[in-house]
Coordinates of C-alpha atoms in Angstrom, one line a residue:
X1 CA 107.4 112.1 -22.4
X2 CA 106.3 115.1 -24.3
X3 CA 103.7 113.4 -26.6
X4 CA 100.4 112.2 -25.0
X5 CA 100.1 109.6 -23.0
X6 CA 96.8 106.8 -23.0
X7 CA 95.6 108.2 -19.5
X8 CA 95.4 111.6 -21.2
X9 CA 93.0 110.3 -24.2
X10 CA 89.4 110.1 -23.5
X11 CA 88.4 107.0 -25.0
X12 CA 85.3 104.5 -24.9
X13 CA 87.7 101.3 -24.2
X14 CA 89.4 103.0 -21.7
X15 CA 86.2 103.7 -20.0
X16 CA 85.5 99.9 -20.2
X17 CA 89.1 99.1 -19.2
X18 CA 88.7 101.4 -16.0
X19 CA 85.1 99.6 -15.1
X20 CA 87.0 96.3 -15.3
X21 CA 90.1 97.5 -13.5
X22 CA 87.2 98.8 -10.6
X23 CA 85.7 95.1 -10.7
X24 CA 89.2 93.8 -10.0
X25 CA 89.9 96.3 -7.2
X26 CA 87.2 95.8 -5.4
X27 CA 87.6 92.0 -5.3
X28 CA 91.3 92.5 -4.0
X29 CA 89.9 94.9 -1.4
X30 CA 87.6 92.3 0.1
X31 CA 88.9 90.7 3.3
X32 CA 90.8 87.4 2.8
X33 CA 91.6 88.7 -0.9
X34 CA 94.4 91.0 -0.8
X35 CA 97.9 90.9 -1.6
X36 CA 100.1 89.3 0.9
X37 CA 102.1 92.5 1.1
X38 CA 99.0 94.2 2.5
X39 CA 99.3 91.6 5.9
X40 CA 102.7 92.8 6.8
X41 CA 101.2 95.3 8.8
X42 CA 98.0 97.6 8.7
X43 CA 98.0 100.8 6.9
X44 CA 94.9 103.1 6.7
X45 CA 95.3 103.6 2.9
X46 CA 96.1 101.3 0.3
X47 CA 95.7 101.3 -3.0
X48 CA 94.6 98.3 -4.8
X49 CA 97.6 96.9 -6.8
X50 CA 95.5 96.7 -10.1
X51 CA 95.1 100.3 -10.1
X52 CA 98.7 100.5 -9.1
X53 CA 99.5 98.3 -12.3
X54 CA 97.5 99.9 -14.6
X55 CA 98.4 103.4 -14.1
X56 CA 102.0 102.2 -14.1
X57 CA 101.3 101.4 -17.9
X58 CA 98.7 104.3 -18.7
X59 CA 101.0 107.0 -17.6
X60 CA 103.8 105.7 -19.6
X61 CA 102.6 104.3 -22.8
X62 CA 102.1 106.6 -25.5
X63 CA 98.6 107.1 -26.9
X64 CA 97.9 106.7 -30.9
X65 CA 95.9 109.0 -33.3
X66 CA 94.9 106.0 -35.3
X67 CA 92.1 104.9 -33.5
X68 CA 92.5 101.4 -35.0
X69 CA 95.8 101.7 -33.1
X70 CA 94.7 102.8 -29.9
X71 CA 92.5 99.7 -29.8
X72 CA 95.5 97.4 -30.3
X73 CA 97.3 99.0 -27.4
X74 CA 94.7 99.1 -25.2
X75 CA 94.1 95.5 -25.5
X76 CA 97.6 94.9 -25.2
X77 CA 97.7 97.1 -21.8
X78 CA 94.8 94.8 -20.8
X79 CA 97.1 91.6 -21.2
X80 CA 99.8 93.1 -19.6
X81 CA 97.6 94.3 -16.7
X82 CA 96.3 91.1 -16.4
X83 CA 92.7 91.2 -16.3
X84 CA 92.3 88.4 -18.4
X85 CA 94.3 85.7 -16.7
X86 CA 91.9 83.7 -14.6
X87 CA 93.3 84.4 -11.4
X88 CA 93.8 87.8 -9.5
X89 CA 95.6 90.2 -10.9
X90 CA 98.1 90.5 -8.4
X91 CA 99.2 86.9 -8.6
X92 CA 100.6 87.6 -12.2
X93 CA 103.9 89.1 -13.3
X94 CA 104.0 91.4 -15.8
X95 CA 105.4 90.6 -19.3
X96 CA 108.6 93.4 -19.2
X97 CA 109.8 93.0 -22.8
X98 CA 106.1 93.3 -24.4
X99 CA 105.6 96.6 -21.8
X100 CA 109.2 98.2 -23.3
X101 CA 108.3 97.4 -26.8
X102 CA 105.1 99.5 -26.5
X103 CA 107.3 102.7 -25.1
X104 CA 108.8 105.4 -27.0
X105 CA 111.4 106.4 -24.7
X106 CA 114.4 104.4 -22.7
X107 CA 113.1 103.1 -19.4
X108 CA 116.5 103.7 -17.8
X109 CA 116.0 107.5 -18.8
X110 CA 113.4 108.3 -16.7
X111 CA 112.5 108.7 -13.1
X112 CA 108.8 108.3 -11.3
X113 CA 108.1 109.7 -8.1
X114 CA 105.1 109.2 -5.5
X115 CA 105.9 112.0 -2.7
X116 CA 103.0 110.4 -0.4
X117 CA 103.7 106.9 -0.7
X118 CA 102.3 105.5 2.4
X119 CA 102.6 101.7 2.1
X120 CA 104.3 102.1 -1.5
X121 CA 101.6 100.0 -3.2
X122 CA 101.9 102.7 -6.3
X123 CA 105.3 102.3 -6.7
X124 CA 105.6 98.6 -6.0
X125 CA 103.8 98.1 -9.3
X126 CA 105.8 100.6 -11.2
X127 CA 108.9 99.4 -9.9
X128 CA 107.9 95.8 -11.4
X129 CA 108.3 97.2 -14.7
X130 CA 111.7 98.1 -14.4
X131 CA 111.7 101.7 -13.9
X132 CA 113.5 103.8 -11.7
X133 CA 111.2 105.1 -8.8
X134 CA 111.4 107.3 -5.9
X135 CA 109.0 106.7 -2.8
X136 CA 108.3 109.1 0.0
X137 CA 106.7 109.8 3.2
X138 CA 106.7 111.8 6.0
X139 CA 105.2 109.4 8.4
X140 CA 108.3 107.1 9.6
X141 CA 106.1 103.9 10.1
X142 CA 105.2 104.2 6.5
X143 CA 109.0 104.5 6.0
X144 CA 109.6 101.5 7.4
X145 CA 106.8 100.0 5.9
X146 CA 108.2 101.2 2.4
X147 CA 111.5 99.5 3.7
X148 CA 110.3 96.2 4.1
X149 CA 108.1 95.9 1.0
X150 CA 110.2 97.9 -1.7
X151 CA 113.6 97.3 -0.2
X152 CA 114.5 94.6 1.6
X153 CA 112.9 91.6 -0.3
X154 CA 114.3 93.1 -3.9
X155 CA 117.8 93.6 -2.1
X156 CA 118.2 90.3 -0.3
X157 CA 115.8 87.8 -2.3
X158 CA 114.2 84.8 -1.3
X159 CA 116.6 84.1 1.6
X160 CA 115.3 87.1 3.5
X161 CA 111.7 85.0 4.1
X162 CA 113.8 82.1 5.3
X163 CA 115.6 84.0 7.8
X164 CA 112.8 86.1 9.0
X165 CA 110.7 82.8 9.6
X166 CA 114.1 81.2 11.2
X167 CA 114.4 84.6 13.7
X168 CA 110.7 85.1 14.3
X169 CA 110.2 81.3 15.5
X170 CA 113.1 82.3 17.8
X171 CA 111.3 85.2 19.0
X172 CA 108.2 83.4 19.3
X173 CA 109.9 80.3 21.5
X174 CA 112.4 83.0 24.1
X175 CA 108.7 84.8 24.7
X176 CA 106.9 81.9 25.6
X177 CA 109.5 80.4 27.5
X178 CA 109.3 83.9 29.5
X179 CA 105.8 84.4 29.8
X180 CA 103.9 81.4 28.3
X181 CA 103.1 80.3 31.5
X182 CA 100.6 82.9 32.4
X183 CA 98.4 80.8 29.3
X184 CA 99.0 77.8 30.3
X185 CA 96.0 75.2 31.4
X186 CA 96.3 71.9 32.7
X187 CA 93.4 71.0 31.3
X188 CA 93.0 71.9 27.5
X189 CA 94.4 74.9 25.5
X190 CA 93.4 78.5 25.8
X191 CA 92.7 80.0 22.4
X192 CA 91.4 83.3 23.5
X193 CA 89.8 85.7 26.7
X194 CA 86.9 87.5 26.3
X195 CA 86.7 90.6 28.6
X196 CA 84.0 93.3 29.6
X197 CA 84.3 96.5 31.3
X198 CA 82.5 96.9 34.3
X199 CA 80.7 99.9 36.0
X200 CA 78.8 100.4 39.1
X201 CA 75.1 101.6 38.8
X202 CA 74.7 105.4 40.5
X203 CA 71.2 104.4 41.8
X204 CA 71.8 101.0 43.3
X205 CA 75.3 100.2 43.6
X206 CA 74.8 96.9 41.0
X207 CA 78.1 95.6 39.3
X208 CA 77.3 95.0 36.2
X209 CA 79.2 94.0 32.6
X210 CA 79.1 96.5 29.7
X211 CA 77.8 94.4 26.6
X212 CA 75.8 95.2 23.5
X213 CA 74.9 91.4 22.8
X214 CA 75.5 88.4 24.8
X215 CA 76.5 86.0 21.9
X216 CA 79.8 83.7 21.9
X217 CA 78.9 82.1 18.4
X218 CA 76.3 83.1 17.0
X219 CA 76.0 80.4 14.8
X220 CA 76.3 77.7 17.4
X221 CA 73.6 80.1 19.4
X222 CA 76.1 79.7 22.3
X223 CA 76.6 82.7 24.6
X224 CA 76.2 83.7 28.5
X225 CA 73.5 84.5 30.7
X226 CA 73.8 87.2 33.8
X227 CA 72.7 86.4 37.2
X228 CA 72.4 88.8 40.0
X229 CA 73.9 87.7 43.5
X230 CA 73.4 88.9 46.8
X231 CA 76.1 91.1 47.2
X232 CA 75.3 92.9 44.0
X233 CA 77.7 91.3 42.1
X234 CA 77.2 88.7 39.2
X235 CA 77.6 85.7 37.8
X236 CA 78.2 84.4 34.2
X237 CA 76.5 81.2 32.9
X238 CA 77.4 79.9 29.3
X239 CA 74.2 78.4 27.4
X240 CA 72.3 77.8 24.4
X241 CA 70.6 81.2 24.0
X242 CA 67.3 82.1 22.0
X243 CA 67.4 85.0 19.7
X244 CA 65.9 87.0 22.1
X245 CA 68.5 86.2 25.0
X246 CA 71.2 86.5 22.8
X247 CA 70.2 90.1 21.3
X248 CA 69.7 91.6 24.6
X249 CA 72.5 94.0 25.8
X250 CA 73.3 96.0 28.7
X251 CA 74.3 98.8 26.9
X252 CA 73.7 100.6 23.7
X253 CA 74.0 103.7 21.9
X254 CA 76.2 105.5 24.4
X255 CA 73.6 104.5 27.6
X256 CA 73.7 101.4 29.9
X257 CA 70.7 100.1 31.5
X258 CA 71.5 98.2 35.1
X259 CA 70.8 94.8 35.4
X260 CA 69.3 95.4 39.0
X261 CA 67.2 98.5 38.8
X262 CA 66.6 98.9 35.1
X263 CA 67.7 102.4 35.1
X264 CA 69.4 104.1 32.4
X265 CA 73.0 105.4 33.3
X266 CA 74.0 107.9 31.0
X267 CA 77.8 108.0 28.9
X268 CA 78.9 110.7 30.9
X269 CA 78.9 108.2 33.9
X270 CA 80.0 105.1 32.1
X271 CA 83.2 107.0 31.1
X272 CA 83.4 108.2 34.6
X273 CA 83.2 104.9 36.2
X274 CA 85.9 103.2 33.7
X275 CA 88.6 106.1 34.4
X276 CA 88.2 105.8 38.2
X277 CA 87.9 102.4 38.9
X278 CA 89.5 100.6 35.6
X279 CA 86.8 97.6 36.4
X280 CA 87.1 94.8 34.0
X281 CA 86.2 90.9 34.4
X282 CA 87.0 88.0 32.6
X283 CA 83.5 86.7 31.5
X284 CA 84.4 83.8 29.0
X285 CA 87.5 81.3 27.7
X286 CA 87.9 79.7 24.4
X287 CA 89.3 76.8 24.4
X288 CA 90.3 74.1 22.0
X289 CA 89.1 70.8 21.4
X290 CA 88.4 67.6 19.3
X291 CA 85.9 69.3 17.9
X292 CA 87.7 73.0 17.5
X293 CA 86.7 75.5 20.0
X294 CA 84.3 75.9 22.7
X295 CA 83.5 78.3 25.6
X296 CA 84.0 77.8 29.1
X297 CA 83.7 80.1 32.2
X298 CA 86.9 80.8 33.5
X299 CA 88.3 78.7 35.8
X300 CA 90.6 79.8 39.2
X301 CA 93.5 78.5 37.3
X302 CA 92.8 81.2 34.1
X303 CA 92.2 83.8 36.9
X304 CA 95.2 82.8 38.8
X305 CA 97.5 83.2 35.7
X306 CA 96.6 86.6 35.2
X307 CA 96.9 87.6 38.8
X308 CA 100.4 86.1 38.3
X309 CA 101.0 88.1 35.4
X310 CA 99.6 91.6 37.1
X311 CA 102.4 90.6 40.0
X312 CA 105.1 90.3 37.7
X313 CA 104.2 93.2 35.6
X314 CA 103.9 95.1 38.9
X315 CA 107.2 93.9 40.5
X316 CA 109.2 94.5 37.4
X317 CA 107.8 97.7 36.6
X318 CA 111.3 99.9 37.3
X319 CA 113.2 97.9 36.0
X320 CA 111.1 97.6 32.4
X321 CA 111.3 101.2 32.4
X322 CA 114.8 101.6 33.0
X323 CA 115.4 99.7 29.8
X324 CA 113.0 101.9 27.8
X325 CA 110.8 98.9 27.4
X326 CA 107.4 100.6 28.1
X327 CA 105.9 103.4 26.0
X328 CA 105.1 106.5 28.1
X329 CA 104.2 108.6 25.4
X330 CA 100.8 110.7 25.8
X331 CA 98.1 109.8 23.8
X332 CA 97.2 113.1 21.9
X333 CA 93.5 114.0 23.1
X334 CA 92.8 115.9 19.5
X335 CA 92.7 112.2 17.7
X336 CA 92.4 109.9 20.5
X337 CA 89.4 110.9 22.2
X338 CA 87.8 107.4 21.9
X339 CA 90.7 106.6 24.5
X340 CA 91.4 109.5 26.3
X341 CA 87.6 109.8 27.0
X342 CA 88.2 106.9 29.6
X343 CA 91.3 108.2 31.3
X344 CA 93.5 106.4 29.4
X345 CA 97.0 109.1 29.4
X346 CA 99.5 107.0 28.2
X347 CA 100.3 104.3 25.3
X348 CA 100.8 101.5 27.6
X349 CA 97.4 101.7 29.3
X350 CA 95.8 100.1 26.3
X351 CA 96.6 96.9 27.2
X352 CA 95.7 94.5 29.7
X353 CA 98.6 93.9 32.3
X354 CA 99.1 90.4 30.6
X355 CA 99.2 91.7 27.2
X356 CA 101.6 94.5 28.4
X357 CA 103.8 92.1 29.2
X358 CA 104.2 90.0 26.2
X359 CA 104.7 93.3 24.5
X360 CA 107.6 94.1 26.7
X361 CA 108.9 90.5 26.3
X362 CA 108.7 90.5 22.7
X363 CA 110.6 93.8 22.4
X364 CA 113.7 93.1 24.5
X365 CA 113.9 89.7 22.8
X366 CA 113.8 91.5 19.5
X367 CA 117.0 93.5 20.8
X368 CA 118.8 90.6 21.9
X369 CA 118.3 88.5 19.1
X370 CA 119.2 91.2 16.6
X371 CA 122.1 92.1 18.5
X372 CA 123.7 88.4 17.6
X373 CA 123.3 89.0 13.8
X374 CA 127.2 90.3 12.9
X375 CA 126.2 91.5 9.4
X376 CA 124.8 95.1 10.9
X377 CA 122.8 95.7 7.4
X378 CA 121.4 92.3 7.3
X379 CA 120.4 92.7 11.1
X380 CA 119.0 95.8 10.4
X381 CA 116.4 94.7 7.9
X382 CA 115.7 91.0 10.5
X383 CA 115.1 93.6 13.0
X384 CA 112.5 95.4 10.8
X385 CA 110.3 92.3 10.3
X386 CA 110.7 91.5 14.0
X387 CA 109.7 95.0 15.0
X388 CA 106.3 95.0 12.5
X389 CA 105.5 91.4 13.9
X390 CA 105.2 93.3 17.1
X391 CA 103.6 95.9 15.8
X392 CA 100.9 93.6 14.3
X393 CA 100.4 91.9 17.8
X394 CA 99.9 95.3 19.1
X395 CA 97.3 95.4 17.1
X396 CA 95.6 91.8 17.4
X397 CA 96.2 91.9 21.2
X398 CA 94.9 95.1 22.9
X399 CA 91.9 96.5 24.6
X400 CA 90.5 97.3 21.7
X401 CA 89.9 94.1 19.9
X402 CA 86.6 93.5 20.1
X403 CA 84.9 89.8 19.8
X404 CA 82.9 89.0 17.1
X405 CA 80.6 86.5 17.4
X406 CA 80.5 85.4 13.9
X407 CA 84.3 84.8 13.6
X408 CA 87.0 85.5 16.0
X409 CA 88.6 88.8 17.5
X410 CA 88.9 91.5 15.3
X411 CA 92.4 93.8 15.3
X412 CA 92.2 97.1 16.8
X413 CA 91.6 99.4 13.8
X414 CA 89.1 97.5 12.5
X415 CA 87.3 101.2 12.5
X416 CA 90.5 102.8 11.7
X417 CA 91.1 104.3 15.0
X418 CA 92.3 102.9 18.5
X419 CA 89.3 102.9 20.9
X420 CA 88.0 100.7 23.8
X421 CA 85.4 98.3 23.0
X422 CA 83.2 97.4 26.1
X423 CA 83.6 93.2 25.5
X424 CA 87.2 92.8 24.3
X425 CA 89.3 89.5 23.3
X426 CA 92.2 88.9 24.5
X427 CA 94.5 86.3 22.2
X428 CA 96.9 83.6 23.7
X429 CA 100.2 84.6 21.5
X430 CA 101.6 81.2 21.8
X431 CA 98.5 78.9 19.8
X432 CA 97.3 79.0 16.4
X433 CA 94.6 81.2 16.5
X434 CA 94.0 84.4 14.8
X435 CA 95.9 87.6 16.0
X436 CA 98.3 85.2 17.5
X437 CA 102.5 85.2 16.9
X438 CA 102.8 82.3 14.8
X439 CA 99.8 83.6 12.5
X440 CA 101.4 86.8 12.0
X441 CA 104.9 85.6 11.2
X442 CA 103.2 83.6 8.5
X443 CA 101.5 86.5 7.1
X444 CA 104.8 88.6 7.2
X445 CA 106.8 85.6 5.6
X446 CA 104.5 85.3 2.9
X447 CA 104.4 89.3 2.0
X448 CA 108.3 88.7 1.6
X449 CA 107.9 85.8 -0.6
X450 CA 105.3 87.8 -2.8
X451 CA 107.5 91.2 -2.8
X452 CA 110.6 89.2 -3.6
X453 CA 109.2 87.0 -6.5
X454 CA 108.7 90.5 -8.5
X455 CA 111.8 90.7 -10.8
X456 CA 113.1 94.5 -10.1
X457 CA 116.1 95.9 -11.7
X458 CA 115.8 99.0 -10.1
X459 CA 115.6 98.8 -6.7
X460 CA 113.4 101.9 -5.6
X461 CA 114.6 104.6 -3.4
X462 CA 113.0 105.1 -0.3
X463 CA 112.8 108.6 1.1
X464 CA 111.8 109.9 4.8
X465 CA 110.8 113.2 4.3
X466 CA 108.2 116.2 3.9
X467 CA 106.6 117.5 0.6
X468 CA 106.7 120.8 2.2
X469 CA 110.6 120.9 2.1
X470 CA 111.9 121.3 -1.6
X471 CA 115.3 119.7 -0.8
X472 CA 113.3 116.6 -0.8
X473 CA 112.8 116.6 -4.7
X474 CA 115.1 116.1 -7.4
X475 CA 113.8 116.4 -11.2
X476 CA 111.4 113.1 -12.2
X477 CA 109.7 112.8 -15.4
X478 CA 106.3 111.1 -13.7
X479 CA 104.7 111.5 -10.4
X480 CA 101.9 109.4 -9.6
X481 CA 100.4 109.9 -6.0
X482 CA 97.5 109.5 -4.1
X483 CA 97.5 112.6 -1.5
X484 CA 95.7 112.7 1.8
X485 CA 92.2 113.4 1.6
X486 CA 91.1 116.5 3.9
X487 CA 89.9 115.1 7.2
X488 CA 90.5 111.0 6.3
X489 CA 93.0 110.1 8.5
X490 CA 95.3 111.7 11.2
X491 CA 98.0 109.6 10.7
X492 CA 100.4 111.4 13.0
X493 CA 98.4 110.6 16.1
X494 CA 97.1 107.0 14.8
X495 CA 100.2 105.6 13.8
X496 CA 101.5 106.1 17.4
X497 CA 100.0 103.3 18.2
X498 CA 102.6 101.4 16.1
X499 CA 105.1 103.8 16.4
X500 CA 105.8 104.1 20.1
X501 CA 106.9 100.1 19.7
X502 CA 108.8 100.7 16.2
X503 CA 111.0 103.4 17.4
X504 CA 112.1 101.8 20.7
X505 CA 112.9 98.6 18.6
X506 CA 114.5 100.3 15.8
X507 CA 116.1 103.4 17.2
X508 CA 119.5 102.0 16.8
X509 CA 119.4 100.9 13.2
X510 CA 117.3 104.1 11.7
X511 CA 119.3 106.9 13.2
X512 CA 117.3 109.0 10.9
X513 CA 113.7 108.0 12.9
X514 CA 112.2 110.7 14.7
X515 CA 110.9 111.1 17.9
X516 CA 108.0 111.5 18.9
X517 CA 106.0 110.9 15.6
X518 CA 106.2 114.2 13.8
X519 CA 102.9 115.9 13.0
X520 CA 103.9 119.9 12.1
X521 CA 103.9 118.9 8.4
X522 CA 101.5 116.2 8.4
X523 CA 98.6 117.0 6.2
X524 CA 95.2 116.6 7.5
X525 CA 92.4 118.8 8.7
X526 CA 92.3 118.2 12.3
X527 CA 90.4 120.4 14.3
X528 CA 92.2 118.8 17.2
X529 CA 95.8 119.9 16.5
X530 CA 93.9 123.7 16.7
X531 CA 92.0 123.5 19.5
X532 CA 88.7 122.9 17.6
X533 CA 89.0 126.2 15.0
X534 CA 88.3 124.4 12.1
X535 CA 89.2 127.5 10.0
X536 CA 92.8 127.0 11.1
X537 CA 92.5 123.4 10.5
X538 CA 91.4 123.5 7.2
X539 CA 94.0 127.0 6.2
X540 CA 96.8 124.5 7.2
X541 CA 95.7 121.8 4.9
X542 CA 95.1 123.9 2.0
X543 CA 98.2 125.7 2.4
X544 CA 99.9 122.7 3.0
X545 CA 98.7 120.7 -0.3
X546 CA 99.3 124.1 -2.1
X547 CA 103.0 124.0 -1.3
X548 CA 103.0 120.6 -1.7
X549 CA 102.0 120.8 -5.2
X550 CA 104.1 123.5 -6.5
X551 CA 107.1 121.4 -5.0
X552 CA 105.8 118.6 -7.0
X553 CA 105.6 121.0 -10.1
X554 CA 109.1 122.4 -9.7
X555 CA 110.7 118.6 -9.3
X556 CA 108.6 117.8 -12.8
X557 CA 110.5 118.4 -15.8
X558 CA 108.6 120.6 -18.2
X559 CA 106.8 117.8 -20.1
X560 CA 106.5 115.4 -17.2
X561 CA 103.0 114.1 -16.5
X562 CA 101.1 114.3 -12.8
X563 CA 98.5 111.8 -12.2
X564 CA 96.6 112.3 -9.0
X565 CA 93.9 109.7 -7.0
X566 CA 91.7 111.7 -5.3
X567 CA 88.7 110.2 -3.0
X568 CA 85.7 111.8 -1.0
X569 CA 82.4 111.9 -0.2
X570 CA 82.8 115.8 0.1
X571 CA 82.2 118.7 -2.8
X572 CA 84.2 121.2 -0.8
X573 CA 86.9 118.7 -1.2
X574 CA 87.1 118.3 -4.5
X575 CA 86.6 122.4 -5.1
X576 CA 90.2 122.3 -2.8
X577 CA 91.8 119.8 -4.9
X578 CA 90.8 121.9 -8.3
X579 CA 92.1 125.0 -6.7
X580 CA 95.2 123.4 -5.5
X581 CA 95.9 122.4 -8.6
X582 CA 95.2 125.2 -10.5
X583 CA 97.5 127.5 -8.0
X584 CA 100.3 125.1 -9.0
X585 CA 99.9 125.6 -12.4
X586 CA 98.6 122.4 -13.5
X587 CA 96.2 121.8 -16.4
X588 CA 94.1 119.0 -16.2
X589 CA 94.2 117.0 -19.6
X590 CA 91.7 114.2 -18.3
X591 CA 89.8 112.0 -15.8
X592 CA 88.2 108.9 -15.1
X593 CA 86.6 107.2 -12.3
X594 CA 87.7 104.3 -10.6
X595 CA 85.9 102.4 -7.7
X596 CA 88.8 101.2 -5.3
X597 CA 87.0 100.7 -2.2
X598 CA 84.6 97.4 -1.0
X599 CA 81.4 98.8 0.6
X600 CA 82.9 96.9 4.3
X601 CA 85.4 99.5 4.1
X602 CA 83.5 102.4 3.4
X603 CA 81.3 101.7 5.7
X604 CA 84.1 101.4 8.8
X605 CA 85.5 105.1 6.9
X606 CA 82.4 106.6 8.0
X607 CA 81.8 110.5 6.9
X608 CA 84.9 110.8 4.4
X609 CA 84.7 107.7 2.9
X610 CA 83.8 107.7 -0.7
X611 CA 83.3 104.5 -2.7
X612 CA 85.1 105.8 -6.0
X613 CA 88.1 107.8 -6.7
X614 CA 88.8 110.0 -9.3
X615 CA 92.0 109.9 -11.5
X616 CA 93.2 112.9 -12.8
X617 CA 96.3 113.5 -15.4
X618 CA 97.7 117.0 -15.3
X619 CA 100.4 118.6 -17.1
X620 CA 102.3 121.7 -15.8
X621 CA 101.8 125.0 -17.3
X622 CA 104.8 126.5 -18.7
X623 CA 103.6 129.9 -20.6
X624 CA 101.5 132.4 -19.0
X625 CA 98.9 133.0 -21.6
X626 CA 98.1 129.1 -21.7
X627 CA 94.4 128.5 -20.3
X628 CA 93.1 126.6 -17.7
X629 CA 90.7 123.7 -18.8
X630 CA 88.5 122.2 -16.2
X631 CA 87.7 118.9 -17.9
X632 CA 87.1 117.2 -14.2
X633 CA 83.9 119.4 -13.3
X634 CA 81.5 117.0 -15.3
X635 CA 82.6 114.3 -14.0
X636 CA 82.3 115.7 -10.2
X637 CA 79.0 116.7 -11.0
X638 CA 77.8 113.5 -12.5

């Protein structure tokens, strides 16, 4: 790939193309509009497939010195991306024959790599053009996720989706037979249980729930009212509420207000009370009726079911421990303080007893079901999807799932890191409701079908490995990558939310999986890992990134191309990237801005988020006298 590629040309038509790509990327990032492969499991950073496809084309198709010819090529690229198809780009299939006619090399002669692959979206689109690809990540959850998206659907085809559905339904059936009775109601079906953490007022001894609003359904103006009882407890009444009643609260901004004496109670007391007493109250039950759903006060049957689940878990605890079904790993306080502040120390503590019992039973049944599949390689694939099904249910049924009165329960990573929420929702796993096992299985099956539909001649090579180890690289022609953004995501600590379950379900099939989740070479600026020392954390990140890009430099052939996507709100982070590229002996040939985030996601990500990414194309400096041209500086300043 010695000659100039399209992405290296600064061209007005390319600027317009990137604007259109950005518009499509924003739509693709909207809730409900994302590609089916994004529904297999939550991952923190996923580039839109339209961006991945555009970069695959622009980084491989040669540019032309003839302006008229360039216009024709860019027009062809627009069609290949699918921007004029009248449907979402990710739903269209790239025309491989048309693509290959634009190339100046044998497609089978080059290898393309993403060493920070994450879920693998960038290489998903590259592979769709029939190119040889390598996708690598240090994180074991990302590695398993890539296997499920990039490898198995291509290897086993459409048959896989049907079998995953069959075994997934068997998993739900077996689990319901064992623990479904803890959710049964004689009058009607339950969909959700809405809980609140409760504290006692240090001034008057009043017990009350922590809630930042009183709404159950904001559109129907239904919510709950609190009534103080003589024994300094409270009762709940569900009724129509006025705006003021619905927006009233017992805690906000880190402080609580006693419903009796009206004194303000500090955050310090709140976390101490929850840590010591672990007092939670079932406030309401969402039930299914002929009109859809309604809200009722919990019955004696509801409370009895839960208490029976608590007893069953306690009675069988030692057996579950011996069978390795309980995640006893410690929570890493450095990045999980939103849990550890409340006295939670082990991963099994992020569930109610009934939720935990469901996870244990799912894990046990995954082992049993896959053990009966005779073909070990196929059993490995099926076990992978069933394990991801368990992990996705972990995200949808824990104490971090907030009740959204505008919709329903939200998953526990809505704000990107696991945390306690004061008014949380428990899902009935066995009903057709958001976050239930049935809906999760449907999402995973649709992801498999979507991935299997893409015609791929070369199945991507998936690697579990660190960018800091040069032995994980071989010679490649093109690197397209989306490296970690400073302090944006502490993948090692946060992904344990899934990995403590994933490892237990898959360790017999994947001997390469480490335990625990490795963080020694996880490139992120985490002050917590260095006991609050930001200078040490920053030095670790910068030195690691420099070493990583030096390894990328050595892996690239002399005329290879590096394309980096980087997004961050901090100018300091951009300066770091420039210094890292300079020290690794790369020169920047061009840069383009692409908007890859929806506004909702930016708000959720907070301090490190940025609505725009910059795509930087680089070439190797192969001679000492070759100058470094900082063409990215004007873009960054702009």
